PDB file of C-alpha atoms in Angstrom:
ATOM      1  CA  MET A 702     -20.637 -39.270  21.671  1.00  0.00           C
ATOM      2  CA  ILE A 703     -22.231 -41.563  22.218  1.00  0.00           C
ATOM      3  CA  HIS A 704     -25.261 -40.893  25.888  1.00  0.00           C
ATOM      4  CA  VAL A 705     -25.805 -43.977  27.972  1.00  0.00           C
ATOM      5  CA  LEU A 706     -28.192 -42.649  30.832  1.00  0.00           C
ATOM      6  CA  GLN A 707     -27.823 -46.315  33.375  1.00  0.00           C
ATOM      7  CA  LEU A 708     -30.812 -46.406  36.128  1.00  0.00           C
ATOM      8  CA  SER A 709     -31.082 -48.847  38.247  1.00  0.00           C
ATOM      9  CA  ASP A 710     -33.180 -51.635  40.818  1.00  0.00           C
ATOM     10  CA  PRO A 711     -36.381 -49.819  40.260  1.00  0.00           C
ATOM     11  CA  HIS A 712     -38.496 -52.391  42.044  1.00  0.00           C
ATOM     12  CA  LEU A 713     -41.802 -51.884  40.384  1.00  0.00           C
ATOM     13  CA  LEU A 714     -44.524 -52.914  41.729  1.00  0.00           C
ATOM     14  CA  ALA A 715     -48.579 -53.831  40.162  1.00  0.00           C
ATOM     15  CA  ASP A 716     -49.543 -51.358  42.356  1.00  0.00           C
ATOM     16  CA  PRO A 717     -48.900 -47.865  39.778  1.00  0.00           C
ATOM     17  CA  GLN A 718     -49.045 -46.906  44.169  1.00  0.00           C
ATOM     18  CA  GLY A 719     -47.094 -50.299  45.462  1.00  0.00           C
ATOM     19  CA  ARG A 720     -44.204 -49.775  47.619  1.00  0.00           C
ATOM     20  CA  CYS A 721     -40.922 -51.201  48.158  1.00  0.00           C
ATOM     21  CA  ARG A 722     -38.697 -51.104  50.934  1.00  0.00           C
ATOM     22  CA  GLY A 723     -41.144 -48.052  51.995  1.00  0.00           C
ATOM     23  CA  ARG A 724     -41.022 -46.285  48.994  1.00  0.00           C
ATOM     24  CA  GLN A 725     -43.251 -45.769  46.389  1.00  0.00           C
ATOM     25  CA  ALA A 726     -41.098 -47.416  43.542  1.00  0.00           C
ATOM     26  CA  LEU A 727     -42.886 -45.783  40.244  1.00  0.00           C
ATOM     27  CA  ALA A 728     -42.645 -42.504  41.302  1.00  0.00           C
ATOM     28  CA  CYS A 729     -38.870 -43.603  42.464  1.00  0.00           C
ATOM     29  CA  LEU A 730     -38.007 -44.792  38.742  1.00  0.00           C
ATOM     30  CA  HIS A 731     -40.154 -40.838  37.739  1.00  0.00           C
ATOM     31  CA  GLN A 732     -38.613 -39.018  40.221  1.00  0.00           C
ATOM     32  CA  GLY A 733     -35.076 -40.191  39.328  1.00  0.00           C
ATOM     33  CA  TRP A 734     -35.420 -39.694  35.726  1.00  0.00           C
ATOM     34  CA  THR A 735     -37.030 -36.137  36.116  1.00  0.00           C
ATOM     35  CA  ALA A 736     -33.964 -35.553  37.975  1.00  0.00           C
ATOM     36  CA  ALA A 737     -30.794 -36.861  35.655  1.00  0.00           C
ATOM     37  CA  LEU A 738     -32.550 -35.224  32.720  1.00  0.00           C
ATOM     38  CA  ARG A 739     -31.697 -31.805  35.065  1.00  0.00           C
ATOM     39  CA  GLN A 740     -28.920 -32.887  35.434  1.00  0.00           C
ATOM     40  CA  LEU A 741     -27.750 -33.731  32.272  1.00  0.00           C
ATOM     41  CA  GLN A 742     -30.034 -30.848  30.558  1.00  0.00           C
ATOM     42  CA  ALA A 743     -30.427 -32.818  28.158  1.00  0.00           C
ATOM     43  CA  PRO A 744     -32.231 -36.978  26.461  1.00  0.00           C
ATOM     44  CA  PRO A 745     -28.910 -39.490  26.070  1.00  0.00           C
ATOM     45  CA  ASP A 746     -29.198 -41.018  23.486  1.00  0.00           C
ATOM     46  CA  TRP A 747     -30.072 -44.642  25.250  1.00  0.00           C
ATOM     47  CA  LEU A 748     -31.930 -45.363  28.320  1.00  0.00           C
ATOM     48  CA  LEU A 749     -30.049 -48.741  30.445  1.00  0.00           C
ATOM     49  CA  ILE A 750     -31.916 -50.616  33.237  1.00  0.00           C
ATOM     50  CA  SER A 751     -30.036 -52.814  35.393  1.00  0.00           C
ATOM     51  CA  GLY A 752     -32.191 -55.180  36.026  1.00  0.00           C
ATOM     52  CA  ASP A 753     -34.799 -55.397  39.059  1.00  0.00           C
ATOM     53  CA  LEU A 754     -37.253 -54.599  36.799  1.00  0.00           C
ATOM     54  CA  CYS A 755     -40.716 -55.442  38.906  1.00  0.00           C
ATOM     55  CA  GLN A 756     -40.250 -56.632  42.051  1.00  0.00           C
ATOM     56  CA  ASP A 757     -43.696 -59.002  42.090  1.00  0.00           C
ATOM     57  CA  GLU A 758     -42.168 -60.287  39.029  1.00  0.00           C
ATOM     58  CA  SER A 759     -45.226 -59.663  37.905  1.00  0.00           C
ATOM     59  CA  LEU A 760     -47.132 -59.064  33.945  1.00  0.00           C
ATOM     60  CA  GLY A 761     -48.789 -55.682  36.345  1.00  0.00           C
ATOM     61  CA  GLY A 762     -44.957 -54.524  36.751  1.00  0.00           C
ATOM     62  CA  TYR A 763     -44.110 -54.836  32.911  1.00  0.00           C
ATOM     63  CA  VAL A 764     -46.590 -52.819  31.680  1.00  0.00           C
ATOM     64  CA  ARG A 765     -46.806 -50.036  34.308  1.00  0.00           C
ATOM     65  CA  LEU A 766     -43.094 -49.319  33.498  1.00  0.00           C
ATOM     66  CA  ARG A 767     -43.978 -50.224  29.073  1.00  0.00           C
ATOM     67  CA  GLN A 768     -46.828 -47.560  29.679  1.00  0.00           C
ATOM     68  CA  TRP A 769     -43.881 -45.281  31.519  1.00  0.00           C
ATOM     69  CA  LEU A 770     -41.458 -45.063  29.097  1.00  0.00           C
ATOM     70  CA  GLU A 771     -44.065 -44.444  26.873  1.00  0.00           C
ATOM     71  CA  GLN A 772     -45.097 -41.572  28.331  1.00  0.00           C
ATOM     72  CA  ALA A 773     -42.460 -40.448  29.749  1.00  0.00           C
ATOM     73  CA  VAL A 774     -39.376 -41.510  27.546  1.00  0.00           C
ATOM     74  CA  LEU A 775     -39.621 -42.775  24.174  1.00  0.00           C
ATOM     75  CA  PRO A 776     -40.893 -38.899  22.916  1.00  0.00           C
ATOM     76  CA  LEU A 777     -38.028 -37.705  23.853  1.00  0.00           C
ATOM     77  CA  GLY A 778     -36.456 -39.744  20.891  1.00  0.00           C
ATOM     78  CA  VAL A 779     -34.363 -41.729  23.474  1.00  0.00           C
ATOM     79  CA  ALA A 780     -33.549 -45.228  23.260  1.00  0.00           C
ATOM     80  CA  VAL A 781     -34.090 -47.807  25.925  1.00  0.00           C
ATOM     81  CA  ALA A 782     -32.530 -51.102  26.885  1.00  0.00           C
ATOM     82  CA  LEU A 783     -33.651 -53.654  29.635  1.00  0.00           C
ATOM     83  CA  LEU A 784     -31.557 -56.260  31.963  1.00  0.00           C
ATOM     84  CA  PRO A 785     -33.796 -58.781  33.616  1.00  0.00           C
ATOM     85  CA  GLY A 786     -32.639 -59.216  37.606  1.00  0.00           C
ATOM     86  CA  ASN A 787     -33.107 -61.216  39.997  1.00  0.00           C
ATOM     87  CA  HIS A 788     -36.481 -59.615  41.132  1.00  0.00           C
ATOM     88  CA  ASP A 789     -37.490 -60.419  36.877  1.00  0.00           C
ATOM     89  CA  HIS A 790     -39.440 -62.263  34.935  1.00  0.00           C
ATOM     90  CA  PRO A 791     -37.398 -62.280  31.788  1.00  0.00           C
ATOM     91  CA  GLY A 792     -40.948 -64.644  30.009  1.00  0.00           C
ATOM     92  CA  LEU A 793     -43.451 -61.902  31.109  1.00  0.00           C
ATOM     93  CA  LEU A 794     -40.349 -58.735  30.458  1.00  0.00           C
ATOM     94  CA  ARG A 795     -40.258 -59.705  27.281  1.00  0.00           C
ATOM     95  CA  CYS A 796     -44.304 -60.166  26.936  1.00  0.00           C
ATOM     96  CA  ALA A 797     -44.786 -56.818  27.434  1.00  0.00           C
ATOM     97  CA  LEU A 798     -41.258 -54.672  26.472  1.00  0.00           C
ATOM     98  CA  GLY A 799     -40.208 -56.829  24.151  1.00  0.00           C
ATOM     99  CA  ARG A 800     -41.514 -54.637  20.779  1.00  0.00           C
ATOM    100  CA  THR A 801     -40.332 -51.491  23.105  1.00  0.00           C
ATOM    101  CA  ALA A 802     -37.109 -52.350  23.958  1.00  0.00           C
ATOM    102  CA  ALA A 803     -34.343 -53.698  23.137  1.00  0.00           C
ATOM    103  CA  LEU A 804     -33.538 -56.826  26.161  1.00  0.00           C
ATOM    104  CA  ALA A 805     -30.842 -59.028  26.956  1.00  0.00           C
ATOM    105  CA  PRO A 806     -28.969 -61.131  25.540  1.00  0.00           C
ATOM    106  CA  GLY A 807     -28.717 -58.810  22.581  1.00  0.00           C
ATOM    107  CA  VAL A 808     -25.570 -56.477  20.683  1.00  0.00           C
ATOM    108  CA  LEU A 809     -26.717 -53.366  19.826  1.00  0.00           C
ATOM    109  CA  SER A 810     -24.813 -51.626  16.926  1.00  0.00           C
ATOM    110  CA  LEU A 811     -24.858 -47.919  18.178  1.00  0.00           C
ATOM    111  CA  PRO A 812     -22.039 -45.703  16.005  1.00  0.00           C
ATOM    112  CA  GLY A 813     -19.207 -46.878  16.219  1.00  0.00           C
ATOM    113  CA  TRP A 814     -20.016 -48.771  19.369  1.00  0.00           C
ATOM    114  CA  GLY A 815     -21.911 -52.321  20.434  1.00  0.00           C
ATOM    115  CA  LEU A 816     -23.298 -52.433  24.201  1.00  0.00           C
ATOM    116  CA  LEU A 817     -23.818 -56.123  24.750  1.00  0.00           C
ATOM    117  CA  LEU A 818     -26.344 -56.836  27.196  1.00  0.00           C
ATOM    118  CA  LEU A 819     -26.268 -60.055  28.988  1.00  0.00           C
ATOM    119  CA  ASN A 820     -29.165 -61.781  31.078  1.00  0.00           C
ATOM    120  CA  SER A 821     -28.383 -63.209  34.780  1.00  0.00           C
ATOM    121  CA  HIS A 822     -31.589 -64.307  35.497  1.00  0.00           C
ATOM    122  CA  ARG A 823     -31.684 -67.669  36.793  1.00  0.00           C
ATOM    123  CA  PRO A 824     -35.493 -68.621  38.057  1.00  0.00           C
ATOM    124  CA  GLY A 825     -36.089 -69.323  42.295  1.00  0.00           C
ATOM    125  CA  ALA A 826     -32.126 -67.464  42.578  1.00  0.00           C
ATOM    126  CA  VAL A 827     -31.271 -64.543  44.306  1.00  0.00           C
ATOM    127  CA  GLU A 828     -27.428 -64.855  42.555  1.00  0.00           C
ATOM    128  CA  GLY A 829     -26.443 -64.426  38.802  1.00  0.00           C
ATOM    129  CA  TRP A 830     -26.090 -67.236  37.057  1.00  0.00           C
ATOM    130  CA  LEU A 831     -25.049 -67.106  33.321  1.00  0.00           C
ATOM    131  CA  GLU A 832     -26.677 -70.094  30.775  1.00  0.00           C
ATOM    132  CA  PRO A 833     -23.927 -72.802  28.991  1.00  0.00           C
ATOM    133  CA  ARG A 834     -25.270 -71.341  26.038  1.00  0.00           C
ATOM    134  CA  GLN A 835     -25.407 -67.599  26.667  1.00  0.00           C
ATOM    135  CA  LEU A 836     -21.146 -67.618  27.238  1.00  0.00           C
ATOM    136  CA  ALA A 837     -20.447 -70.288  23.837  1.00  0.00           C
ATOM    137  CA  TRP A 838     -23.096 -66.391  22.168  1.00  0.00           C
ATOM    138  CA  LEU A 839     -20.998 -64.529  23.526  1.00  0.00           C
ATOM    139  CA  ASP A 840     -17.588 -65.960  22.692  1.00  0.00           C
ATOM    140  CA  THR A 841     -19.395 -66.213  18.823  1.00  0.00           C
ATOM    141  CA  GLN A 842     -18.993 -62.195  20.364  1.00  0.00           C
ATOM    142  CA  LEU A 843     -16.955 -61.373  21.165  1.00  0.00           C
ATOM    143  CA  VAL A 844     -14.161 -63.005  18.367  1.00  0.00           C
ATOM    144  CA  GLY A 845     -12.703 -60.482  15.566  1.00  0.00           C
ATOM    145  CA  ALA A 846     -12.481 -57.315  14.793  1.00  0.00           C
ATOM    146  CA  GLY A 847     -15.527 -55.098  15.635  1.00  0.00           C
ATOM    147  CA  PRO A 848     -16.012 -51.655  17.194  1.00  0.00           C
ATOM    148  CA  PRO A 849     -15.632 -51.292  20.545  1.00  0.00           C
ATOM    149  CA  LEU A 850     -17.876 -52.543  22.954  1.00  0.00           C
ATOM    150  CA  LEU A 851     -19.365 -51.965  26.354  1.00  0.00           C
ATOM    151  CA  VAL A 852     -20.990 -55.131  28.604  1.00  0.00           C
ATOM    152  CA  ALA A 853     -24.012 -54.847  31.021  1.00  0.00           C
ATOM    153  CA  LEU A 854     -25.991 -57.007  33.040  1.00  0.00           C
ATOM    154  CA  HIS A 855     -27.659 -57.083  36.364  1.00  0.00           C
ATOM    155  CA  HIS A 856     -25.042 -59.033  38.568  1.00  0.00           C
ATOM    156  CA  PRO A 857     -21.274 -58.230  39.572  1.00  0.00           C
ATOM    157  CA  PRO A 858     -18.615 -60.508  38.194  1.00  0.00           C
ATOM    158  CA  LEU A 859     -16.644 -59.448  40.919  1.00  0.00           C
ATOM    159  CA  ALA A 860     -16.708 -59.183  44.259  1.00  0.00           C
ATOM    160  CA  ILE A 861     -17.024 -55.370  45.314  1.00  0.00           C
ATOM    161  CA  GLY A 862     -15.881 -56.122  49.204  1.00  0.00           C
ATOM    162  CA  SER A 863     -19.872 -56.800  50.980  1.00  0.00           C
ATOM    163  CA  PRO A 864     -19.825 -60.631  52.707  1.00  0.00           C
ATOM    164  CA  GLU A 865     -23.829 -60.574  52.088  1.00  0.00           C
ATOM    165  CA  LEU A 866     -24.053 -58.604  48.558  1.00  0.00           C
ATOM    166  CA  ASP A 867     -20.934 -61.216  47.446  1.00  0.00           C
ATOM    167  CA  ALA A 868     -22.359 -63.866  49.048  1.00  0.00           C
ATOM    168  CA  ILE A 869     -25.214 -63.093  45.797  1.00  0.00           C
ATOM    169  CA  GLY A 870     -23.540 -62.193  43.064  1.00  0.00           C
ATOM    170  CA  LEU A 871     -22.759 -64.244  39.768  1.00  0.00           C
ATOM    171  CA  ARG A 872     -21.722 -67.091  39.529  1.00  0.00           C
ATOM    172  CA  GLN A 873     -19.524 -67.466  36.842  1.00  0.00           C
ATOM    173  CA  GLY A 874     -18.104 -64.093  37.918  1.00  0.00           C
ATOM    174  CA  PRO A 875     -14.686 -65.124  36.540  1.00  0.00           C
ATOM    175  CA  GLU A 876     -15.781 -67.153  33.724  1.00  0.00           C
ATOM    176  CA  LEU A 877     -17.123 -63.940  32.264  1.00  0.00           C
ATOM    177  CA  LEU A 878     -13.886 -61.519  33.173  1.00  0.00           C
ATOM    178  CA  ASP A 879     -11.828 -63.720  31.334  1.00  0.00           C
ATOM    179  CA  ARG A 880     -13.495 -64.319  27.959  1.00  0.00           C
ATOM    180  CA  LEU A 881     -13.637 -60.186  27.771  1.00  0.00           C
ATOM    181  CA  LEU A 882     -10.036 -59.163  29.672  1.00  0.00           C
ATOM    182  CA  THR A 883      -8.264 -61.511  26.248  1.00  0.00           C
ATOM    183  CA  SER A 884     -10.338 -58.829  24.214  1.00  0.00           C
ATOM    184  CA  PRO A 885      -9.077 -55.670  23.096  1.00  0.00           C
ATOM    185  CA  ARG A 886     -12.399 -54.649  22.251  1.00  0.00           C
ATOM    186  CA  VAL A 887     -14.249 -54.511  25.628  1.00  0.00           C
ATOM    187  CA  ARG A 888     -13.615 -51.361  26.904  1.00  0.00           C
ATOM    188  CA  GLY A 889     -16.620 -51.449  30.143  1.00  0.00           C
ATOM    189  CA  LEU A 890     -18.296 -52.965  32.352  1.00  0.00           C
ATOM    190  CA  VAL A 891     -21.650 -52.099  34.105  1.00  0.00           C
ATOM    191  CA  CYS A 892     -24.068 -53.816  36.482  1.00  0.00           C
ATOM    192  CA  GLY A 893     -26.521 -52.872  38.996  1.00  0.00           C
ATOM    193  CA  HIS A 894     -27.679 -55.300  41.699  1.00  0.00           C
ATOM    194  CA  VAL A 895     -26.180 -53.443  44.680  1.00  0.00           C
ATOM    195  CA  HIS A 896     -28.136 -50.421  45.338  1.00  0.00           C
ATOM    196  CA  GLN A 897     -25.075 -48.562  45.000  1.00  0.00           C
ATOM    197  CA  HIS A 898     -21.715 -46.568  44.062  1.00  0.00           C
ATOM    198  CA  TRP A 899     -18.971 -48.906  42.797  1.00  0.00           C
ATOM    199  CA  GLN A 900     -15.554 -49.470  40.717  1.00  0.00           C
ATOM    200  CA  ALA A 901     -13.102 -51.799  40.269  1.00  0.00           C
ATOM    201  CA  LEU A 902      -9.798 -51.755  37.352  1.00  0.00           C
ATOM    202  CA  VAL A 903      -9.283 -55.449  36.874  1.00  0.00           C
ATOM    203  CA  PRO A 904      -5.396 -55.677  34.725  1.00  0.00           C
ATOM    204  CA  ARG A 905      -5.977 -57.140  31.039  1.00  0.00           C
ATOM    205  CA  PRO A 906      -3.028 -60.089  32.040  1.00  0.00           C
ATOM    206  CA  GLY A 907      -0.112 -59.289  28.914  1.00  0.00           C
ATOM    207  CA  GLY A 908      -0.611 -56.168  30.041  1.00  0.00           C
ATOM    208  CA  GLY A 909      -2.587 -52.903  28.687  1.00  0.00           C
ATOM    209  CA  ASP A 910      -5.784 -50.937  29.466  1.00  0.00           C
ATOM    210  CA  PRO A 911      -7.431 -52.345  32.679  1.00  0.00           C
ATOM    211  CA  LEU A 912     -10.272 -52.979  33.021  1.00  0.00           C
ATOM    212  CA  PRO A 913     -12.956 -50.749  34.757  1.00  0.00           C
ATOM    213  CA  LEU A 914     -16.066 -51.591  36.034  1.00  0.00           C
ATOM    214  CA  TRP A 915     -19.208 -49.756  36.858  1.00  0.00           C
ATOM    215  CA  SER A 916     -22.153 -50.590  39.061  1.00  0.00           C
ATOM    216  CA  CYS A 917     -25.296 -48.904  39.195  1.00  0.00           C
ATOM    217  CA  PRO A 918     -26.965 -47.099  42.279  1.00  0.00           C
ATOM    218  CA  SER A 919     -31.159 -47.564  42.792  1.00  0.00           C
ATOM    219  CA  THR A 920     -33.050 -45.643  41.395  1.00  0.00           C
ATOM    220  CA  LEU A 921     -35.242 -46.691  44.990  1.00  0.00           C
ATOM    221  CA  ALA A 922     -33.018 -47.086  48.063  1.00  0.00           C
ATOM    222  CA  SER A 923     -29.734 -47.919  48.934  1.00  0.00           C
ATOM    223  CA  PHE A 924     -28.493 -50.766  50.399  1.00  0.00           C
ATOM    224  CA  THR A 925     -24.150 -49.468  52.426  1.00  0.00           C
ATOM    225  CA  ALA A 926     -22.100 -47.853  49.978  1.00  0.00           C
ATOM    226  CA  VAL A 927     -18.034 -50.279  50.593  1.00  0.00           C
ATOM    227  CA  GLN A 928     -17.041 -47.019  48.925  1.00  0.00           C
ATOM    228  CA  PRO A 929     -17.269 -43.773  49.266  1.00  0.00           C
ATOM    229  CA  CYS A 930     -19.224 -41.726  47.317  1.00  0.00           C
ATOM    230  CA  PRO A 931     -17.699 -39.389  44.934  1.00  0.00           C
ATOM    231  CA  LEU A 932     -20.514 -36.862  45.800  1.00  0.00           C
ATOM    232  CA  GLY A 933     -20.959 -37.556  49.429  1.00  0.00           C
ATOM    233  CA  GLN A 934     -24.603 -39.294  48.853  1.00  0.00           C
ATOM    234  CA  ALA A 935     -23.825 -42.622  49.348  1.00  0.00           C
ATOM    235  CA  ASP A 936     -27.675 -43.021  51.064  1.00  0.00           C
ATOM    236  CA  HIS A 937     -28.811 -41.688  48.584  1.00  0.00           C
ATOM    237  CA  PRO A 938     -30.705 -42.734  45.221  1.00  0.00           C
ATOM    238  CA  GLY A 939     -29.109 -42.241  41.598  1.00  0.00           C
ATOM    239  CA  GLY A 940     -28.119 -43.274  38.286  1.00  0.00           C
ATOM    240  CA  ARG A 941     -25.076 -43.347  36.272  1.00  0.00           C
ATOM    241  CA  LEU A 942     -24.471 -41.516  32.881  1.00  0.00           C
ATOM    242  CA  LEU A 943     -21.733 -42.860  30.375  1.00  0.00           C
ATOM    243  CA  ARG A 944     -20.167 -41.149  27.744  1.00  0.00           C
ATOM    244  CA  LEU A 945     -18.585 -43.911  24.907  1.00  0.00           C
ATOM    245  CA  GLY A 946     -16.529 -41.864  23.206  1.00  0.00           C
ATOM    246  CA  ALA A 947     -15.312 -41.538  19.019  1.00  0.00           C
ATOM    247  CA  GLU A 948     -11.658 -42.982  20.399  1.00  0.00           C
ATOM    248  CA  GLY A 949     -13.574 -46.673  21.948  1.00  0.00           C
ATOM    249  CA  GLU A 950     -13.091 -44.259  25.412  1.00  0.00           C
ATOM    250  CA  ILE A 951     -15.246 -44.086  28.526  1.00  0.00           C
ATOM    251  CA  THR A 952     -16.254 -41.427  31.197  1.00  0.00           C
ATOM    252  CA  THR A 953     -18.449 -41.811  33.563  1.00  0.00           C
ATOM    253  CA  GLU A 954     -20.579 -39.735  35.980  1.00  0.00           C
ATOM    254  CA  LEU A 955     -22.356 -40.534  38.651  1.00  0.00           C
ATOM    255  CA  LEU A 956     -25.845 -38.278  39.761  1.00  0.00           C
ATOM    256  CA  ARG A 957     -27.577 -38.356  42.872  1.00  0.00           C
ATOM    257  CA  TRP A 958     -30.251 -36.686  44.052  1.00  0.00           C
ATOM    258  CA  LEU A 959     -32.803 -36.681  46.980  1.00  0.00           C
ATOM    259  CA  PRO A 960     -34.528 -39.836  48.624  1.00  0.00           C
ATOM    260  CA  GLY A 961     -38.785 -39.436  47.069  1.00  0.00           C
ATOM    261  CA  PRO A 962     -41.011 -39.480  50.799  1.00  0.00           C
ATOM    262  CA  ALA A 963     -40.689 -42.482  53.763  1.00  0.00           C
ATOM    263  CA  ALA A 964     -43.819 -44.443  53.712  1.00  0.00           C
TER     264      ALA A 964
END
């Protein structure tokens, strides 16, 4: 069993005391990490932070993230994967963290599994975008036999039921889903961006097990929920634990904790 802890949308700033949406972003990320560790009772194998890492898209913000990972996460033997979101600068992200974490796009080899990271950032845009060459690269990753895959990207590829958020989702959602649904290796997809718990099952052409999609709450602040929170805490920050089983199965657990102090 492989344990992947997903945190999302921390919106860090160059100032370590900097506030976004009225809260100290770095303190909220650290609070979420420590709260998740208490609930899990053991460190996960991987920490996946699914985008909107740095609100001000500054080198300083990514340096703060690297320093935090080096102090709080890496000493526990936890590997790290990072996705860029619309509030990110992929070049500065790679400059500051390219030797510290696995970055999208890429595919990571886990015991018995693959973790496929996609980069849905588009410069100057809020909605998500996958460049043609990234889609072509994805096609090569899905060809032939191989281990089961968990796919991760920042923007959801399917409308979640919020007109405001659906307008800034992934532009090539249908094209991406067409590829994933026809590959029996793809067992699930996780995303961020929407600052809330959300899940869906997408039928596969020709039948078979549907493809599960999950979004993750933000460590910083929640958006208005479109689905009931299973824990009854839709306004709280949170994360998601993904358990990747030896038979290719995925089980998930939604995590919530109390919000940090507001400004």
